[in-house]
Amino acid sequence: MDLHRHQFYNLLFVLLIFVLAGCTTSKWTVVDDRAVNDAEEASVVSESDILVVSAMPTVERPVLRIEPRKVTVSQQPERVKIQRMVQAYKPKWGFSVLAIAGAAVAASAANSGGFLSGTSTTQRIGLNSTAVLLTTMAMINLQESGPPIETDEIRYLRQTGFDLKSDTVEVDTTIDEQLSITISHSDTVIFRDSTVQLSDNAVEINMGALATERSTMASKDSEFVVKADLNDFTDQFSVPLLSFMEMRFQVEEPVTQLRSEPVISQDNIIAEVGDGSSLLQVEEVNEQWVKVEYGSVEAFVQKNAGSSTLRSRAESGPALLLELTDIPFGEVDVENSLPVLKPGNEDDRALIISGLNNNQVGVRQFADRDIRLFKHYMETSFNMDENQISVIDDSDFSTFLPSLEFCKSDGGGMTVVYLAGFAINSGQTGEDEFALYRVNDNGEEELLPLEDIFSSLAECSAEKLFLFAEIEYVEKNNTENFERISGFSGSYQQRLANVLLNDFPNAFVLFGNREGQRSSVYSGDVEDDKRHHIFPYFLAEAMKLRKTEMTELYRHLENNVDYTSRRLHDRPQEVQGFGNFMLNLAE
C-alpha cells in the first residue's frame, strides 16, 4: 500500500513538472521572395524628359502651366528574404492527461500487484516501457503558444528578379528649348505654334482667352485637348471647360425680378436686377426657369429674361451685378406735386382691369406701381373717392364681365378705364381674335376675349369714356414657353376699338403699343430709372402738365413714348388712338 502511494505521488510530481514545463524553438522563415535589400545600390536603367501639367486652369486664374520634368528609371535586385523566428510551445492538455494516466496505470501494473498478480519480468519490462513511452509522448506532443516572435536576424539569399523604380524630379537647370503646342476643341484646331519658348522652365497658356473665342460653340461638357511636344516626346492633356469657365446667366432685360421659388407671385420677389447683370447659374429648372446664385442664397429667374453663357472671371473681369434699389412711391417725378384738374363729381368712375395678378405667362415689372399711379391721379387730380374706383384683378376671369355690370346703372359723369394684361390669339378662322390670357400656378389656362370686354364697356351709361390699354401680345413657342409677338402689324386694334366706338361714339381709346410691339419699362441709368412702364409714365406726365384734351394728350405720348423706347431699348413702341379726340378729361 505504501509502495502504491509512493508511486502515485511520483507520477503526480512528474505531471506537475510537465504542466509547468514549456519550451521554445527558433527557425529561419521565408518572409518575402521578392524583397529588396536597401544596402545594395540601385543602378540607373534610363533617363528621359517628360512634360507635366503643374497647374490646371481655374476660374480665378484660367492659365494652364506646363513644365518639363526628368524621369529616372533605376533597378535593384529582388531576393529571397528570411528571418529568424522564435516560437513558444505549451502542452496539449487533453492528450497529456490521458497519456500520464495511462503511464501511471502501466507503472502500477508493472511494479505492484494491484492490477496484475504474478507478472513476469518480461511483462514488467513491457509495462514500464509503456509507462515511459506514454510519459515521453505527453511531454513532447506540444502545441504552439501564440504567434512567432520576430527577431532582428535577417538574411537575403538568391536573386529572384529586379525592382524597377521611376522617379520624377524638377529640372534644376534652365532648359533652352522650344515646345510645339497644339490645342483643339471639338476636333477643330484652335491654336498651333511650334516655336513656343520655355520661360523659367515652363509654358503658360491662357485658356480663358481661347475659350472666350469658342464660347458660342462650347457647352458645359466641352473639353480642350492640349498636345505638347518636346525633344520627340509628346504628351496630351484634357482640360474640362468648367474647370476654368463658369456658366452664368446674363440678364438682358432692363429690370428682372429674382424669386425665392419658380412661380410668378408678388410674395416671392427677393430682388430686382438690371440689364447686364451676371449671375452664377446653378441649373436649368425647366423650360421657363433658371436657378442662380444671388449672394449666399439661391434664387430663380425667368429664362426669357436673359441668356446662359460660359465666361472666365479673369478674362471677362468680375461678374457684374446691377442691383436696383427700391424707390418709395412718391419720389418719382410723376408721382408727386399732382395738379387738381377737375372738381369732384360723384358720377365719375375709374375702372382698373388687370389680368396680371399671379399670371404665369410672364412678368411685367412695375405693373402694380403703374396701377397705383393711375389710382393716385384719379383720387388726387380728378377728386374721386375710394368708392368711385373699382379694381378687377381676380385670379378667375369668369368674374370680370359680371363685375362690369355696374357701368350700366351708373348714369352721367365720365368713366376712365385702365386695361393691362397678356393677350393671345384665340382665333380659329385665321383672323386675329385676341383674348386676355392667364395661366395659373397649376398650369391651367384661362381666356377672356378682348371683344367681350370692349362690348361690355360699350354698354356703360356714362356721358363719356376714356380707355387706356396696355396689352402684351404673346404666343407659345416650340418649347411651350411664352414670348412676345413681334414682326407683325395689322388693323386688329382699330377693329377692337370699333367694337366700343360703334355703340359708344363719345369715347376715346388709346393703346400704349401697336400689335407686335413690346410695352417697355422706363429703366436705364440712374436718371432713367422711373420705375414705371413708358406708356403709363408719359400718360401721367401729360396729365401733370394739364394736357387733358385727347388731342394734346395723344400728341404728348406720340412724341415721347416711341422716342424713349428706341433710346433706351432700341425698339419701337408706337401709341395708337381712336375715337373722339376732342374729349377732355378735365371737363
Coordinates of C-alpha atoms in Angstrom, one line a residue:
M1 CA 0.0 0.0 0.0
D2 CA 2.8 2.4 0.8
L3 CA 4.5 1.5 -2.4
H4 CA 1.4 2.3 -4.4
R5 CA 1.1 5.7 -2.6
H6 CA 4.7 6.4 -3.3
Q7 CA 4.3 5.6 -7.0
F8 CA 1.2 7.7 -7.2
Y9 CA 3.0 10.7 -5.6
N10 CA 5.9 10.2 -8.0
L11 CA 3.5 10.4 -11.0
L12 CA 1.8 13.5 -9.7
F13 CA 5.2 15.1 -9.3
V14 CA 6.1 14.2 -12.8
L15 CA 2.8 15.6 -14.1
L16 CA 3.3 18.8 -12.1
I17 CA 6.7 19.3 -13.6
F18 CA 5.2 18.6 -17.0
V19 CA 2.4 21.1 -16.6
L20 CA 4.8 23.8 -15.6
A21 CA 7.1 22.9 -18.3
G22 CA 7.3 24.5 -21.7
C23 CA 9.8 25.1 -24.4
T24 CA 10.8 27.5 -27.2
T25 CA 12.4 26.8 -30.6
S26 CA 13.8 29.1 -33.3
K27 CA 13.9 28.6 -37.1
W28 CA 14.5 30.6 -40.3
T29 CA 11.4 31.5 -42.1
V30 CA 10.9 32.9 -45.7
V31 CA 9.1 36.3 -45.3
D32 CA 9.3 37.6 -48.8
D33 CA 10.5 36.0 -52.0
R34 CA 10.8 39.4 -53.9
A35 CA 12.5 41.6 -51.2
V36 CA 14.8 44.5 -51.9
N37 CA 17.9 45.0 -49.8
D38 CA 18.3 48.7 -49.2
A39 CA 22.0 48.2 -48.6
E40 CA 22.5 47.3 -52.3
E41 CA 22.9 50.3 -54.6
A42 CA 20.4 50.8 -57.4
S43 CA 21.7 51.0 -61.0
V44 CA 20.2 53.6 -63.4
V45 CA 18.5 52.0 -66.4
S46 CA 17.3 55.1 -68.3
E47 CA 16.8 58.9 -68.1
S48 CA 14.2 60.9 -70.1
D49 CA 12.4 64.2 -70.2
I50 CA 8.6 64.5 -70.0
L51 CA 6.0 67.3 -69.8
V52 CA 3.6 67.6 -66.9
V53 CA 0.8 70.0 -66.0
S54 CA 2.0 71.7 -62.9
A55 CA -1.1 73.9 -62.6
M56 CA -4.5 73.4 -64.0
P57 CA -6.6 76.5 -65.0
T58 CA -9.2 77.7 -62.5
V59 CA -12.0 80.2 -62.7
E60 CA -9.9 82.8 -60.9
R61 CA -6.7 82.1 -63.0
P62 CA -7.5 80.3 -66.2
V63 CA -3.9 79.6 -67.0
L64 CA -2.6 76.1 -67.9
R65 CA 1.1 75.7 -66.8
I66 CA 3.2 73.0 -68.4
E67 CA 6.7 72.2 -67.1
P68 CA 9.4 69.7 -68.2
R69 CA 10.4 67.0 -65.7
K70 CA 13.3 64.5 -65.7
V71 CA 12.3 60.9 -65.2
T72 CA 14.9 58.4 -63.9
V73 CA 14.3 54.7 -64.0
S74 CA 16.5 52.6 -61.7
Q75 CA 16.7 48.9 -60.7
Q76 CA 17.6 46.9 -57.6
P77 CA 17.8 43.1 -57.4
E78 CA 15.0 41.3 -55.6
R79 CA 16.0 38.4 -53.4
V80 CA 14.5 35.8 -51.0
K81 CA 14.3 37.3 -47.6
I82 CA 14.5 35.0 -44.5
Q83 CA 14.1 35.9 -40.8
R84 CA 14.8 34.0 -37.6
M85 CA 11.6 33.4 -35.7
V86 CA 11.1 32.2 -32.1
Q87 CA 8.1 30.1 -31.3
A88 CA 6.8 29.2 -27.8
Y89 CA 5.0 25.9 -27.2
K90 CA 2.7 24.5 -24.5
P91 CA 1.3 21.0 -23.7
K92 CA -1.9 19.7 -25.3
W93 CA -3.8 19.3 -22.0
G94 CA -6.3 16.6 -23.0
F95 CA -3.8 14.3 -24.6
S96 CA -1.2 14.8 -21.8
V97 CA -3.7 13.9 -19.0
L98 CA -4.7 10.7 -20.8
A99 CA -1.1 9.8 -21.5
I100 CA 0.1 10.4 -17.9
A101 CA -2.9 8.5 -16.6
G102 CA -2.0 5.5 -18.9
A103 CA 1.6 5.7 -17.8
A104 CA 0.5 5.6 -14.1
V105 CA -1.7 2.6 -14.8
A106 CA 1.1 0.8 -16.7
A107 CA 3.7 1.6 -14.0
S108 CA 1.4 0.4 -11.2
A109 CA 0.6 -2.8 -13.1
A110 CA 4.3 -3.5 -13.6
N111 CA 5.5 -2.7 -10.1
S112 CA 2.7 -3.8 -7.8
G113 CA 0.1 -6.5 -7.7
G114 CA -2.8 -4.1 -7.6
F115 CA -3.8 -4.7 -11.2
L116 CA -2.0 -7.9 -12.2
S117 CA -0.6 -10.7 -9.9
G118 CA 2.3 -12.9 -10.8
T119 CA 3.7 -10.7 -13.5
S120 CA 6.8 -12.0 -15.2
T121 CA 9.9 -10.0 -15.7
T122 CA 9.2 -9.6 -19.4
Q123 CA 5.7 -8.2 -18.6
R124 CA 7.1 -5.8 -16.1
I125 CA 9.7 -4.5 -18.6
G126 CA 7.0 -4.1 -21.2
L127 CA 4.6 -2.2 -18.9
N128 CA 7.4 0.1 -17.6
S129 CA 8.5 0.7 -21.1
T130 CA 4.9 1.6 -22.0
A131 CA 4.7 4.0 -19.0
V132 CA 8.0 5.7 -20.1
L133 CA 6.7 5.9 -23.7
L134 CA 3.4 7.5 -22.7
T135 CA 5.1 9.9 -20.4
T136 CA 7.6 10.9 -23.1
M137 CA 4.8 11.4 -25.6
A138 CA 2.9 13.6 -23.2
M139 CA 5.9 15.8 -22.7
I140 CA 6.9 16.2 -26.4
N141 CA 3.5 16.4 -28.0
L142 CA 3.1 20.2 -27.6
Q143 CA 1.2 22.9 -29.5
E144 CA 2.2 26.5 -30.5
S145 CA 1.6 29.2 -27.9
G146 CA 0.9 32.4 -29.7
P147 CA 2.3 33.8 -32.9
P148 CA 6.0 33.5 -33.7
I149 CA 8.3 36.2 -32.2
E150 CA 10.3 38.1 -34.8
T151 CA 14.0 38.7 -34.2
D152 CA 16.4 41.2 -35.9
E153 CA 18.3 38.4 -37.7
I154 CA 17.6 38.8 -41.4
R155 CA 19.4 37.3 -44.4
Y156 CA 19.0 37.8 -48.1
L157 CA 19.5 34.7 -50.3
R158 CA 19.3 34.1 -54.0
Q159 CA 18.1 36.7 -56.5
T160 CA 14.6 36.3 -57.9
G161 CA 14.2 39.4 -60.1
F162 CA 14.6 43.1 -60.4
D163 CA 12.7 46.0 -58.8
L164 CA 12.2 49.0 -61.2
K165 CA 11.6 52.4 -59.7
S166 CA 10.6 55.6 -61.6
D167 CA 11.4 58.9 -60.0
T168 CA 10.2 62.3 -61.5
V169 CA 12.0 65.4 -60.4
E170 CA 12.1 69.0 -61.3
V171 CA 14.7 70.1 -63.7
D172 CA 17.4 72.1 -61.8
T173 CA 19.0 73.7 -64.8
T174 CA 17.5 76.1 -67.3
I175 CA 16.3 74.4 -70.5
D176 CA 16.7 76.5 -73.6
E177 CA 14.2 74.6 -75.8
Q178 CA 11.1 75.3 -77.8
L179 CA 7.9 73.4 -77.5
S180 CA 5.3 72.6 -80.1
I181 CA 1.8 73.3 -78.7
T182 CA -1.5 72.3 -80.4
I183 CA -4.9 73.0 -78.8
S184 CA -8.1 71.6 -80.2
H185 CA -11.8 71.8 -79.4
S186 CA -14.4 69.5 -80.9
D187 CA -11.9 68.1 -83.3
T188 CA -11.1 71.6 -84.5
V189 CA -7.6 73.0 -84.0
I190 CA -7.9 76.5 -82.5
F191 CA -4.2 77.1 -81.7
R192 CA -0.9 75.8 -83.1
D193 CA 2.6 77.0 -82.5
S194 CA 5.8 75.0 -82.9
T195 CA 8.1 77.7 -81.6
V196 CA 6.8 78.2 -78.0
Q197 CA 9.9 79.2 -75.9
L198 CA 10.3 77.8 -72.4
S199 CA 10.4 80.6 -69.9
D200 CA 11.7 79.8 -66.4
N201 CA 11.4 76.1 -67.5
A202 CA 7.6 76.5 -68.0
V203 CA 5.0 77.4 -70.6
E204 CA 1.8 79.2 -69.5
I205 CA -1.3 79.2 -71.8
N206 CA -4.3 81.5 -71.2
M207 CA -7.1 79.1 -71.7
G208 CA -9.7 81.8 -70.8
A209 CA -8.8 83.8 -73.9
L210 CA -9.1 80.8 -76.2
A211 CA -12.3 79.6 -74.6
T212 CA -13.9 83.1 -74.9
E213 CA -13.4 82.8 -78.7
R214 CA -15.2 79.5 -78.7
S215 CA -17.8 80.2 -76.1
T216 CA -20.7 80.3 -78.6
M217 CA -19.8 76.8 -79.8
A218 CA -18.9 75.3 -76.4
S219 CA -21.1 73.5 -73.9
K220 CA -20.6 72.8 -70.2
D221 CA -19.4 69.3 -71.1
S222 CA -16.8 70.5 -73.5
E223 CA -13.1 69.7 -73.2
F224 CA -10.0 71.3 -74.7
V225 CA -7.2 68.9 -75.8
V226 CA -3.7 70.2 -75.4
K227 CA -0.9 68.4 -77.2
A228 CA 2.7 69.3 -76.3
D229 CA 5.9 68.1 -78.0
L230 CA 9.5 68.4 -76.5
N231 CA 12.5 66.6 -78.0
D232 CA 10.5 64.0 -79.7
F233 CA 8.4 63.4 -76.5
T234 CA 4.7 64.0 -77.0
D235 CA 2.1 64.2 -74.3
Q236 CA -1.6 65.1 -74.4
F237 CA -3.8 66.7 -71.7
S238 CA -7.5 67.1 -71.4
V239 CA -8.8 70.3 -69.8
P240 CA -12.5 70.4 -68.9
L241 CA -14.1 73.7 -69.8
L242 CA -15.9 74.0 -66.5
S243 CA -12.5 73.8 -64.7
F244 CA -11.8 77.4 -65.7
M245 CA -15.1 78.7 -67.1
E246 CA -18.4 79.1 -65.2
M247 CA -21.9 79.0 -66.5
R248 CA -23.5 82.4 -65.9
F249 CA -27.0 83.8 -66.6
Q250 CA -26.7 87.2 -68.3
V251 CA -29.7 89.5 -67.7
E252 CA -30.9 91.2 -70.9
E253 CA -34.0 92.9 -69.6
P254 CA -34.0 96.4 -68.2
V255 CA -35.4 95.0 -64.9
T256 CA -35.6 91.4 -63.9
Q257 CA -37.0 90.0 -60.7
L258 CA -35.3 87.3 -58.7
R259 CA -37.7 85.0 -56.8
S260 CA -37.4 82.5 -54.0
E261 CA -39.4 79.9 -55.9
P262 CA -40.1 79.3 -59.6
V263 CA -43.6 80.7 -59.5
I264 CA -44.7 84.2 -60.5
S265 CA -46.1 85.8 -57.4
Q266 CA -45.9 89.2 -55.7
D267 CA -44.9 87.5 -52.4
N268 CA -41.7 85.7 -53.5
I269 CA -39.6 88.6 -55.0
I270 CA -36.1 88.7 -53.5
A271 CA -34.6 91.5 -55.5
E272 CA -34.6 93.3 -58.8
V273 CA -31.5 93.4 -61.1
G274 CA -30.8 95.4 -64.2
D275 CA -29.7 94.8 -67.8
G276 CA -26.1 93.4 -67.9
S277 CA -26.2 91.7 -64.5
S278 CA -24.3 88.4 -64.5
L279 CA -25.4 85.7 -62.0
L280 CA -23.8 82.3 -61.4
Q281 CA -26.1 79.7 -62.9
V282 CA -26.8 76.6 -60.8
E283 CA -29.1 74.7 -63.1
E284 CA -31.9 75.0 -65.6
V285 CA -35.0 74.0 -63.6
N286 CA -37.3 73.7 -66.7
E287 CA -38.0 75.4 -70.0
Q288 CA -39.2 78.5 -68.1
W289 CA -37.0 78.9 -65.0
V290 CA -33.2 79.0 -64.2
K291 CA -31.8 78.6 -60.7
V292 CA -29.0 81.1 -60.0
E293 CA -26.9 82.2 -57.0
Y294 CA -27.7 85.6 -55.5
G295 CA -25.2 86.3 -52.8
S296 CA -25.4 83.4 -50.4
V297 CA -28.9 82.2 -51.4
E298 CA -30.3 80.5 -54.4
A299 CA -32.9 82.4 -56.5
F300 CA -35.0 81.7 -59.6
V301 CA -35.2 83.9 -62.7
Q302 CA -37.3 83.5 -65.8
K303 CA -35.3 82.0 -68.7
N304 CA -36.5 84.5 -71.2
A305 CA -35.1 87.4 -69.2
G306 CA -31.6 86.7 -70.5
S307 CA -29.3 84.0 -71.8
S308 CA -26.8 81.5 -70.4
T309 CA -23.2 81.9 -71.3
L310 CA -19.8 80.5 -70.3
R311 CA -17.3 83.0 -69.1
S312 CA -14.0 83.3 -67.3
R313 CA -13.7 85.8 -64.4
A314 CA -10.1 86.6 -65.2
E315 CA -10.8 87.1 -68.9
S316 CA -14.1 89.0 -68.6
G317 CA -13.4 90.6 -65.3
P318 CA -15.5 90.3 -62.1
A319 CA -19.2 89.3 -62.5
L320 CA -21.4 92.4 -62.8
L321 CA -24.5 92.7 -60.6
L322 CA -26.7 95.7 -61.1
E323 CA -29.0 95.5 -58.2
L324 CA -31.8 98.1 -58.3
T325 CA -32.6 99.8 -55.1
D326 CA -36.2 100.3 -54.2
I327 CA -37.6 103.9 -54.7
P328 CA -40.5 104.6 -52.5
F329 CA -43.7 105.6 -54.2
G330 CA -43.9 109.4 -54.4
E331 CA -40.2 110.0 -55.2
V332 CA -40.5 109.6 -59.0
D333 CA -41.3 113.0 -60.6
V334 CA -44.7 112.0 -62.0
E335 CA -45.8 110.6 -58.5
N336 CA -45.6 113.9 -56.7
S337 CA -46.9 117.5 -57.0
L338 CA -50.0 116.4 -58.9
P339 CA -52.4 119.2 -60.1
V340 CA -56.1 119.3 -59.4
L341 CA -57.6 119.0 -62.8
K342 CA -61.3 118.7 -62.0
P343 CA -63.7 119.3 -59.2
G344 CA -65.2 116.2 -57.7
N345 CA -68.2 114.6 -59.4
E346 CA -69.9 111.8 -57.7
D347 CA -71.0 110.3 -61.1
D348 CA -67.4 110.0 -62.3
R349 CA -65.9 106.5 -62.2
A350 CA -62.5 104.9 -62.6
L351 CA -62.0 101.3 -63.5
I352 CA -58.9 99.2 -63.5
I353 CA -58.9 95.8 -65.3
S354 CA -55.8 93.8 -64.8
G355 CA -55.1 90.2 -65.9
L356 CA -51.6 90.3 -64.5
N357 CA -52.2 89.1 -60.9
N358 CA -50.0 85.9 -60.3
N359 CA -50.1 85.2 -64.1
Q360 CA -47.5 82.5 -65.0
V361 CA -47.4 83.7 -68.6
G362 CA -44.8 86.3 -67.7
V363 CA -43.7 89.1 -65.5
R364 CA -44.5 92.8 -66.1
Q365 CA -42.1 94.7 -63.8
F366 CA -43.7 97.7 -62.0
A367 CA -47.2 96.6 -63.1
D368 CA -48.5 97.2 -59.5
R369 CA -46.8 100.6 -59.4
D370 CA -48.4 101.5 -62.7
I371 CA -51.8 100.7 -61.3
R372 CA -51.1 102.6 -58.2
L373 CA -50.0 105.7 -60.2
F374 CA -53.3 105.6 -62.2
K375 CA -55.3 105.4 -58.9
H376 CA -53.2 108.2 -57.5
Y377 CA -54.2 110.6 -60.4
M378 CA -57.9 109.5 -60.2
E379 CA -58.0 110.3 -56.5
T380 CA -55.8 113.5 -56.5
S381 CA -56.2 115.2 -59.8
F382 CA -59.8 114.2 -60.5
N383 CA -61.1 114.1 -56.9
M384 CA -62.6 110.6 -57.0
D385 CA -63.4 108.9 -53.7
E386 CA -62.3 105.3 -53.0
N387 CA -65.8 104.0 -53.7
Q388 CA -65.7 105.6 -57.2
I389 CA -62.6 103.5 -58.2
S390 CA -63.1 99.8 -59.0
V391 CA -60.3 97.2 -59.4
I392 CA -61.0 94.0 -61.3
D393 CA -57.9 91.7 -60.9
D394 CA -59.3 88.4 -59.7
S395 CA -57.5 85.2 -60.5
D396 CA -60.6 84.0 -62.1
F397 CA -61.6 85.6 -65.4
S398 CA -65.2 84.4 -65.1
T399 CA -65.8 87.3 -62.6
F400 CA -64.6 90.0 -64.9
L401 CA -67.7 90.6 -67.1
P402 CA -70.2 90.4 -64.2
S403 CA -68.1 93.0 -62.4
L404 CA -68.6 95.4 -65.3
E405 CA -72.4 95.4 -64.8
F406 CA -72.2 98.5 -62.5
C407 CA -71.3 100.5 -65.6
K408 CA -74.8 100.1 -67.0
S409 CA -76.6 101.5 -63.9
D410 CA -74.3 104.5 -63.1
G411 CA -75.5 107.4 -65.2
G412 CA -73.7 110.7 -66.0
G413 CA -70.2 111.7 -65.4
M414 CA -67.1 110.2 -67.1
T415 CA -65.6 106.7 -66.9
V416 CA -61.8 106.3 -67.1
V417 CA -60.6 102.7 -67.7
Y418 CA -57.0 101.4 -67.4
L419 CA -56.7 97.9 -69.0
A420 CA -53.5 95.8 -68.7
G421 CA -52.7 92.2 -69.3
F422 CA -51.4 89.5 -71.7
A423 CA -53.3 88.6 -74.8
I424 CA -53.0 85.5 -77.1
N425 CA -54.6 84.9 -80.5
S426 CA -57.5 82.5 -79.9
G427 CA -58.9 82.8 -83.4
Q428 CA -59.9 79.6 -85.2
T429 CA -60.8 81.1 -88.5
G430 CA -57.4 82.6 -89.4
E431 CA -58.5 86.1 -88.4
D432 CA -56.9 87.8 -85.4
E433 CA -59.2 87.2 -82.4
F434 CA -57.1 88.0 -79.3
A435 CA -58.2 87.2 -75.7
L436 CA -57.0 88.2 -72.3
Y437 CA -54.8 85.2 -71.3
R438 CA -53.8 83.8 -67.9
V439 CA -52.0 80.6 -66.7
N440 CA -52.4 79.9 -63.0
D441 CA -50.0 78.1 -60.7
N442 CA -51.3 74.7 -61.7
G443 CA -50.7 75.4 -65.4
E444 CA -54.5 75.8 -66.2
E445 CA -55.3 78.3 -68.9
E446 CA -58.0 81.0 -68.9
L447 CA -59.2 83.1 -71.9
L448 CA -61.4 86.2 -71.9
P449 CA -61.9 87.6 -75.4
L450 CA -61.0 91.3 -75.6
E451 CA -64.0 92.0 -77.7
D452 CA -66.2 90.8 -74.8
I453 CA -64.6 93.4 -72.5
F454 CA -65.0 96.2 -75.1
S455 CA -68.6 95.2 -75.7
S456 CA -69.4 95.3 -72.0
L457 CA -67.8 98.8 -71.7
A458 CA -69.9 100.0 -74.7
E459 CA -73.0 99.4 -72.5
C460 CA -71.8 101.9 -69.9
S461 CA -74.3 104.7 -69.2
A462 CA -71.6 107.4 -68.7
E463 CA -71.5 110.6 -70.7
K464 CA -68.0 109.9 -71.9
L465 CA -65.5 107.1 -71.6
F466 CA -61.7 107.0 -71.8
L467 CA -60.0 103.7 -72.2
F468 CA -56.2 103.4 -71.8
A469 CA -55.0 99.9 -72.8
E470 CA -51.5 98.4 -72.3
I471 CA -51.7 94.9 -73.8
E472 CA -48.8 92.5 -74.2
Y473 CA -49.4 90.2 -77.2
V474 CA -47.8 86.8 -76.6
E475 CA -47.6 83.4 -78.3
K476 CA -46.4 79.9 -77.4
N477 CA -43.0 78.8 -78.9
N478 CA -41.9 75.3 -79.6
T479 CA -40.9 74.7 -76.0
E480 CA -44.4 75.6 -74.7
N481 CA -43.0 78.8 -73.3
F482 CA -44.4 82.3 -74.0
E483 CA -42.7 85.0 -75.9
R484 CA -43.9 88.4 -77.1
I485 CA -45.2 88.5 -80.6
S486 CA -43.0 90.6 -82.9
G487 CA -42.8 91.4 -86.5
F488 CA -46.5 91.7 -87.4
S489 CA -48.8 94.6 -87.9
G490 CA -52.4 94.9 -88.8
S491 CA -55.6 96.6 -88.1
Y492 CA -56.7 94.5 -85.2
Q493 CA -56.6 97.3 -82.6
Q494 CA -58.6 99.5 -84.8
R495 CA -61.2 96.8 -85.2
L496 CA -61.2 96.2 -81.4
A497 CA -61.7 99.9 -80.7
N498 CA -64.6 100.0 -83.1
V499 CA -66.4 97.4 -81.0
L500 CA -66.6 100.1 -78.4
L501 CA -66.9 103.2 -80.6
N502 CA -69.7 101.8 -82.8
D503 CA -72.0 101.7 -79.8
F504 CA -70.4 104.5 -77.7
P505 CA -69.1 107.2 -80.0
N506 CA -68.4 109.7 -77.2
A507 CA -65.3 107.7 -76.2
F508 CA -61.6 107.7 -76.8
V509 CA -59.4 104.5 -76.9
L510 CA -55.6 104.8 -76.5
F511 CA -53.3 101.8 -76.9
G512 CA -49.9 102.0 -75.4
N513 CA -48.3 100.0 -78.2
R514 CA -49.1 98.5 -81.6
E515 CA -49.6 94.8 -82.3
G516 CA -46.2 93.1 -82.4
Q517 CA -44.5 95.8 -80.3
R518 CA -43.5 95.4 -76.7
S519 CA -44.6 97.7 -73.9
S520 CA -41.2 98.6 -72.4
V521 CA -40.2 99.8 -69.0
Y522 CA -38.8 103.2 -68.4
S523 CA -35.5 102.0 -67.0
G524 CA -31.9 102.7 -67.8
D525 CA -29.2 104.5 -65.9
V526 CA -29.9 106.4 -62.7
E527 CA -31.6 109.3 -64.4
D528 CA -33.8 107.0 -66.5
D529 CA -34.9 104.8 -63.6
K530 CA -38.6 105.8 -63.5
R531 CA -39.9 102.5 -62.0
H532 CA -42.8 102.5 -64.5
H533 CA -43.6 101.4 -68.0
I534 CA -43.0 104.1 -70.6
F535 CA -46.7 104.4 -71.6
P536 CA -48.3 104.9 -68.1
Y537 CA -45.4 107.2 -67.2
F538 CA -46.0 109.6 -70.1
L539 CA -49.7 109.3 -69.6
A540 CA -49.3 110.6 -66.1
E541 CA -46.8 113.2 -67.2
A542 CA -49.3 114.5 -69.8
M543 CA -52.0 114.9 -67.1
K544 CA -49.5 116.5 -64.7
L545 CA -48.7 119.0 -67.5
R546 CA -52.5 119.6 -67.7
K547 CA -52.7 118.2 -71.2
T548 CA -56.2 116.7 -70.6
E549 CA -57.7 117.2 -74.1
M550 CA -57.1 114.0 -76.1
T551 CA -55.5 115.8 -79.0
E552 CA -52.8 117.3 -76.7
L553 CA -52.5 114.1 -74.6
Y554 CA -52.1 111.9 -77.7
R555 CA -49.5 114.2 -79.2
H556 CA -47.5 114.2 -76.0
L557 CA -47.4 110.4 -75.9
E558 CA -46.8 110.1 -79.6
N559 CA -43.7 112.3 -79.3
N560 CA -42.3 110.7 -76.2
V561 CA -43.2 107.0 -75.9
D562 CA -41.7 105.8 -79.1
Y563 CA -38.6 108.0 -78.8
T564 CA -37.9 106.8 -75.2
S565 CA -38.3 103.2 -76.1
R566 CA -35.9 103.5 -79.0
R567 CA -33.4 105.4 -76.9
L568 CA -33.4 103.0 -74.0
H569 CA -34.1 99.7 -75.7
D570 CA -33.6 100.2 -79.4
R571 CA -37.1 99.0 -80.3
P572 CA -40.2 100.8 -81.4
Q573 CA -43.3 101.4 -79.3
E574 CA -45.9 103.5 -81.1
V575 CA -49.2 104.5 -79.4
Q576 CA -52.5 104.3 -81.3
G577 CA -55.5 106.5 -80.6
F578 CA -59.1 106.0 -81.9
G579 CA -62.3 107.9 -81.2
N580 CA -63.2 111.4 -80.3
F581 CA -60.0 113.4 -80.0
M582 CA -61.9 116.5 -78.7
L583 CA -62.8 114.9 -75.4
N584 CA -61.3 116.4 -72.3
L585 CA -60.6 114.6 -69.1
A586 CA -60.9 117.8 -67.1
E587 CA -64.4 118.8 -68.4

